mmCIF file of C-alpha atoms and ligand atoms in Angstrom:
data_model
loop_
_atom_site.group_PDB
_atom_site.id
_atom_site.type_symbol
_atom_site.label_atom_id
_atom_site.label_comp_id
_atom_site.label_asym_id
_atom_site.label_seq_id
_atom_site.Cartn_x
_atom_site.Cartn_y
_atom_site.Cartn_z
ATOM 1 C CA MET C 1 -30.573 -20.129 -50.793
ATOM 2 C CA TRP C 2 -28.007 -20.915 -47.384
ATOM 3 C CA LYS C 3 -27.255 -17.204 -47.628
ATOM 4 C CA TRP C 4 -30.462 -16.350 -47.105
ATOM 5 C CA LEU C 5 -31.093 -19.185 -44.371
ATOM 6 C CA GLY C 6 -28.152 -17.742 -42.616
ATOM 7 C CA THR C 7 -29.346 -14.536 -42.097
ATOM 8 C CA ALA C 8 -32.855 -15.219 -40.785
ATOM 9 C CA LEU C 9 -30.944 -17.317 -38.033
ATOM 10 C CA VAL C 10 -28.929 -14.481 -37.383
ATOM 11 C CA LEU C 11 -32.188 -12.001 -37.260
ATOM 12 C CA ILE C 12 -34.194 -14.706 -34.876
ATOM 13 C CA ILE C 13 -31.210 -14.954 -32.597
ATOM 14 C CA ALA C 14 -31.031 -10.995 -32.610
ATOM 15 C CA LEU C 15 -34.189 -10.685 -31.994
ATOM 16 C CA THR C 16 -34.613 -13.275 -29.205
ATOM 17 C CA ILE C 17 -31.895 -11.521 -27.339
ATOM 18 C CA GLN C 18 -33.502 -8.176 -27.383
ATOM 19 C CA ALA C 19 -36.726 -9.713 -26.370
ATOM 20 C CA CYS C 20 -34.708 -11.275 -23.556
ATOM 21 C CA ALA C 21 -32.887 -8.305 -22.374
ATOM 22 C CA PRO C 22 -34.819 -6.125 -19.159
ATOM 23 C CA LYS C 23 -36.151 -2.864 -19.819
ATOM 24 C CA ALA C 24 -34.037 0.118 -18.590
ATOM 25 C CA GLN C 25 -36.315 2.023 -16.385
ATOM 26 C CA ASP C 26 -36.350 5.760 -14.800
ATOM 27 C CA ASP C 27 -34.306 5.341 -11.714
ATOM 28 C CA CYS C 28 -36.939 7.606 -9.588
ATOM 29 C CA GLY C 29 -33.963 8.011 -7.033
ATOM 30 C CA PHE C 30 -33.476 3.838 -6.923
ATOM 31 C CA VAL C 31 -29.985 2.329 -7.251
ATOM 32 C CA GLN C 32 -30.320 0.125 -10.884
ATOM 33 C CA ASN C 33 -28.744 -2.919 -11.942
ATOM 34 C CA VAL C 34 -26.407 -3.212 -14.620
ATOM 35 C CA TYR C 35 -29.524 -3.500 -17.125
ATOM 36 C CA GLY C 36 -30.711 0.199 -15.714
ATOM 37 C CA GLU C 37 -33.653 -1.933 -13.425
ATOM 38 C CA ARG C 38 -34.665 -0.346 -10.232
ATOM 39 C CA ILE C 39 -33.586 -2.288 -7.291
ATOM 40 C CA SER C 40 -35.887 -2.982 -4.397
ATOM 41 C CA TRP C 41 -37.503 -5.601 -2.339
ATOM 42 C CA LYS C 42 -40.622 -5.663 -4.504
ATOM 43 C CA SER C 43 -43.257 -7.403 -2.904
ATOM 44 C CA ASP C 44 -40.563 -9.093 -0.421
ATOM 45 C CA VAL C 45 -41.700 -6.456 2.687
ATOM 46 C CA PRO C 46 -41.698 -6.230 5.455
ATOM 47 C CA VAL C 47 -38.046 -6.514 5.425
ATOM 48 C CA THR C 48 -36.884 -8.164 8.864
ATOM 49 C CA MET C 49 -34.243 -6.053 10.420
ATOM 50 C CA GLN C 50 -32.176 -7.330 13.832
ATOM 51 C CA ILE C 51 -31.039 -4.939 15.808
ATOM 52 C CA HIS C 52 -27.047 -5.946 17.226
ATOM 53 C CA SER C 53 -26.601 -5.802 20.759
ATOM 54 C CA SER C 54 -23.774 -3.258 20.415
ATOM 55 C CA VAL C 55 -26.987 -1.221 19.787
ATOM 56 C CA PRO C 56 -28.247 0.520 23.440
ATOM 57 C CA ASP C 57 -31.956 0.211 24.263
ATOM 58 C CA SER C 58 -32.087 4.207 24.282
ATOM 59 C CA MET C 59 -31.677 4.022 20.595
ATOM 60 C CA VAL C 60 -34.365 1.519 19.843
ATOM 61 C CA PRO C 61 -37.222 4.089 19.621
ATOM 62 C CA ALA C 62 -35.277 6.162 17.688
ATOM 63 C CA ILE C 63 -34.911 3.221 14.945
ATOM 64 C CA LEU C 64 -38.775 2.395 15.051
ATOM 65 C CA SER C 65 -39.847 6.033 14.542
ATOM 66 C CA ALA C 66 -37.181 5.807 11.371
ATOM 67 C CA ALA C 67 -39.033 2.953 10.036
ATOM 68 C CA GLU C 68 -42.567 4.401 10.835
ATOM 69 C CA THR C 69 -41.692 7.371 8.847
ATOM 70 C CA TRP C 70 -41.001 5.444 5.695
ATOM 71 C CA GLU C 71 -44.271 3.619 6.525
ATOM 72 C CA ARG C 72 -46.449 6.199 6.649
ATOM 73 C CA THR C 73 -45.567 7.479 3.249
ATOM 74 C CA ALA C 74 -45.810 3.653 1.668
ATOM 75 C CA GLY C 75 -49.549 3.457 3.437
ATOM 76 C CA ARG C 76 -47.891 -0.031 4.507
ATOM 77 C CA LYS C 77 -45.557 -2.046 6.652
ATOM 78 C CA LEU C 78 -41.997 -1.805 5.306
ATOM 79 C CA PHE C 79 -39.840 -3.096 7.994
ATOM 80 C CA ASN C 80 -40.049 -5.759 10.853
ATOM 81 C CA ILE C 81 -37.740 -4.290 13.564
ATOM 82 C CA VAL C 82 -36.768 -7.251 15.713
ATOM 83 C CA GLN C 83 -36.057 -5.648 19.312
ATOM 84 C CA TYR C 84 -35.907 -9.140 21.331
ATOM 85 C CA PRO C 85 -33.711 -10.978 21.110
ATOM 86 C CA ARG C 86 -30.612 -9.177 20.235
ATOM 87 C CA TYR C 87 -28.924 -10.323 17.191
ATOM 88 C CA SER C 88 -25.521 -11.133 19.318
ATOM 89 C CA GLY C 89 -21.995 -12.363 18.101
ATOM 90 C CA PRO C 90 -19.134 -10.461 16.692
ATOM 91 C CA ILE C 91 -19.854 -7.418 15.314
ATOM 92 C CA ASN C 92 -19.085 -8.295 11.609
ATOM 93 C CA PRO C 93 -20.973 -7.034 8.922
ATOM 94 C CA HIS C 94 -21.423 -9.246 6.068
ATOM 95 C CA LYS C 95 -23.493 -11.664 3.428
ATOM 96 C CA ASP C 96 -25.097 -13.875 5.736
ATOM 97 C CA GLY C 97 -28.991 -13.750 4.677
ATOM 98 C CA VAL C 98 -29.534 -11.761 8.166
ATOM 99 C CA ASN C 99 -30.356 -7.971 7.686
ATOM 100 C CA VAL C 100 -28.784 -6.184 10.947
ATOM 101 C CA ILE C 101 -28.032 -2.506 12.354
ATOM 102 C CA TYR C 102 -24.693 -2.647 13.899
ATOM 103 C CA LEU C 103 -23.096 0.366 16.172
ATOM 104 C CA MET C 104 -19.593 0.061 15.413
ATOM 105 C CA ASN C 105 -17.093 1.047 17.862
ATOM 106 C CA THR C 106 -14.259 1.110 15.297
ATOM 107 C CA TRP C 107 -14.347 2.613 11.851
ATOM 108 C CA GLU C 108 -11.829 3.107 9.181
ATOM 109 C CA ASP C 109 -9.736 6.070 9.787
ATOM 110 C CA ASN C 110 -9.579 7.297 6.227
ATOM 111 C CA ARG C 111 -13.355 7.231 6.306
ATOM 112 C CA GLY C 112 -13.932 8.925 9.889
ATOM 113 C CA SER C 113 -16.589 11.489 8.108
ATOM 114 C CA GLU C 114 -18.755 8.522 7.190
ATOM 115 C CA GLN C 115 -21.610 8.562 10.088
ATOM 116 C CA GLY C 116 -22.993 5.235 8.887
ATOM 117 C CA ARG C 117 -22.873 2.737 5.650
ATOM 118 C CA THR C 118 -25.540 0.456 4.475
ATOM 119 C CA SER C 119 -24.462 -2.536 2.557
ATOM 120 C CA VAL C 120 -27.065 -3.968 -0.038
ATOM 121 C CA TYR C 121 -26.693 -7.114 -1.806
ATOM 122 C CA TRP C 122 -29.147 -7.852 -4.582
ATOM 123 C CA ILE C 123 -29.969 -10.667 -7.432
ATOM 124 C CA GLY C 124 -31.721 -9.110 -10.796
ATOM 125 C CA ASP C 125 -33.695 -6.382 -9.372
ATOM 126 C CA LEU C 126 -34.436 -8.071 -6.144
ATOM 127 C CA ILE C 127 -32.761 -6.967 -2.813
ATOM 128 C CA LYS C 128 -31.611 -9.836 -0.943
ATOM 129 C CA GLU C 129 -29.988 -8.251 2.215
ATOM 130 C CA ALA C 130 -28.769 -5.128 3.673
ATOM 131 C CA ASP C 131 -26.742 -4.557 6.741
ATOM 132 C CA ILE C 132 -26.728 -0.846 8.609
ATOM 133 C CA ARG C 133 -23.281 0.131 10.712
ATOM 134 C CA LEU C 134 -23.555 3.282 12.164
ATOM 135 C CA ASN C 135 -20.225 4.530 13.102
ATOM 136 C CA GLY C 136 -20.079 5.029 16.744
ATOM 137 C CA ALA C 137 -16.237 5.294 16.460
ATOM 138 C CA ASP C 138 -16.025 8.902 15.414
ATOM 139 C CA PHE C 139 -19.865 10.181 16.562
ATOM 140 C CA GLY C 140 -21.894 10.312 19.556
ATOM 141 C CA PHE C 141 -25.625 10.278 18.920
ATOM 142 C CA TYR C 142 -28.649 12.225 20.288
ATOM 143 C CA TRP C 143 -32.190 11.688 20.052
ATOM 144 C CA ASN C 144 -35.102 14.036 21.689
ATOM 145 C CA ASN C 145 -32.563 16.571 23.265
ATOM 146 C CA GLN C 146 -30.872 13.474 24.714
ATOM 147 C CA THR C 147 -27.385 12.393 24.421
ATOM 148 C CA LEU C 148 -27.611 8.684 23.809
ATOM 149 C CA THR C 149 -23.362 8.030 23.068
ATOM 150 C CA ARG C 150 -20.243 9.706 22.899
ATOM 151 C CA ALA C 151 -17.636 8.708 20.150
ATOM 152 C CA ALA C 152 -15.537 5.531 21.007
ATOM 153 C CA LYS C 153 -12.338 7.206 19.688
ATOM 154 C CA MET C 154 -10.795 9.201 22.710
ATOM 155 C CA ASP C 155 -9.891 12.023 20.391
ATOM 156 C CA ARG C 156 -13.455 12.259 19.175
ATOM 157 C CA ALA C 157 -15.425 12.239 22.387
ATOM 158 C CA ASN C 158 -16.342 15.802 22.568
ATOM 159 C CA SER C 159 -17.386 15.699 18.713
ATOM 160 C CA ALA C 160 -20.677 17.304 17.896
ATOM 161 C CA PRO C 161 -23.539 14.238 17.816
ATOM 162 C CA VAL C 162 -25.588 13.423 15.476
ATOM 163 C CA ASN C 163 -29.600 12.721 15.364
ATOM 164 C CA ILE C 164 -29.699 9.014 15.611
ATOM 165 C CA GLU C 165 -33.427 9.092 14.407
ATOM 166 C CA ALA C 166 -32.504 11.139 11.295
ATOM 167 C CA LEU C 167 -29.084 9.138 10.365
ATOM 168 C CA VAL C 168 -31.138 5.913 10.534
ATOM 169 C CA LEU C 169 -33.817 7.423 8.432
ATOM 170 C CA HIS C 170 -31.269 7.822 5.609
ATOM 171 C CA GLU C 171 -29.740 4.266 5.956
ATOM 172 C CA MET C 172 -33.057 2.649 6.116
ATOM 173 C CA GLY C 173 -33.967 4.517 2.608
ATOM 174 C CA HIS C 174 -30.564 2.801 1.319
ATOM 175 C CA VAL C 175 -31.924 -0.460 2.500
ATOM 176 C CA LEU C 176 -35.346 0.138 0.342
ATOM 177 C CA GLY C 177 -32.983 0.601 -2.239
ATOM 178 C CA LEU C 178 -32.324 4.119 -2.741
ATOM 179 C CA LYS C 179 -29.590 6.072 -3.510
ATOM 180 C CA HIS C 180 -28.394 9.792 -2.565
ATOM 181 C CA LYS C 181 -30.346 12.969 -3.718
ATOM 182 C CA ASP C 182 -28.951 16.016 -3.071
ATOM 183 C CA GLY C 183 -31.169 19.114 -2.734
ATOM 184 C CA GLN C 184 -34.992 19.548 -2.138
ATOM 185 C CA GLY C 185 -34.563 18.734 1.605
ATOM 186 C CA SER C 186 -34.148 15.007 0.742
ATOM 187 C CA VAL C 187 -33.447 12.953 3.866
ATOM 188 C CA MET C 188 -30.976 11.011 1.084
ATOM 189 C CA ALA C 189 -28.781 13.720 1.002
ATOM 190 C CA THR C 190 -25.142 12.911 0.897
ATOM 191 C CA TYR C 191 -24.397 14.773 4.186
ATOM 192 C CA LEU C 192 -25.968 15.087 7.845
ATOM 193 C CA ALA C 193 -24.639 18.048 9.615
ATOM 194 C CA SER C 194 -24.205 17.347 13.553
ATOM 195 C CA GLY C 195 -27.565 18.648 14.946
ATOM 196 C CA ASP C 196 -29.408 18.454 12.134
ATOM 197 C CA ASP C 197 -32.803 17.025 13.075
ATOM 198 C CA ARG C 198 -33.876 15.953 9.683
ATOM 199 C CA VAL C 199 -36.483 13.256 10.658
ATOM 200 C CA HIS C 200 -38.964 14.084 8.055
ATOM 201 C CA LEU C 201 -39.373 12.758 4.230
ATOM 202 C CA ALA C 202 -39.261 15.546 1.778
ATOM 203 C CA GLY C 203 -41.732 15.508 -1.273
ATOM 204 C CA THR C 204 -39.058 14.248 -3.317
ATOM 205 C CA ASP C 205 -38.212 11.091 -1.234
ATOM 206 C CA GLN C 206 -42.364 10.661 -1.091
ATOM 207 C CA THR C 207 -42.141 10.610 -4.885
ATOM 208 C CA ALA C 208 -39.177 7.944 -5.043
ATOM 209 C CA LEU C 209 -40.905 5.826 -2.746
ATOM 210 C CA GLN C 210 -43.903 5.367 -4.298
ATOM 211 C CA CYS C 211 -42.138 4.231 -7.624
ATOM 212 C CA GLU C 212 -41.719 0.871 -6.049
ATOM 213 C CA TYR C 213 -43.270 0.551 -2.587
HETATM 214 ZN ZN1 ZN R 301 -25.644 7.121 2.432
#
């Protein structure tokens, strides 16, 4: 009798645990949490993003254009880019509850080939914060055939510039929860060549976006 009861209890506990574990999902191009769920902002959009005072005014139209490109596909507002006032204070991207775009004038020497980086913080399957760093130390940037900035590092001052809209478009994909996708012309490809005007979403990016937005 007791033995039977023990077995039943174990079975009930096992079934309960099974019922509580989140169901793994197809990645659909998104980063997944430890349970295999896609991470995103869910209905918590638009994402309010501040622009740090390190970003020159000349880059703002490119940032707005990148945001609009994602929004056109989603058919809804995804970003609320705050142009004024600029986010001021030290250039110190960290988990502070504010989403900020920074133009960095220093960058780790051993990561000098990286043009940008987005840090994403999530709880469960919900993104809570994302910060974009643009590598202004090793790269210069252009938009609409105009050079906007040169690399801050003296020995990199003549490096071939990168399309700032193409870079921000990619980093904003990370803000939304997307991971790297190489091939099929995706804007989420790991590498962006200098001079590559990759400012339009590929079919694969549109399909991915629509899984969560
Ligand atoms: Zn990336």
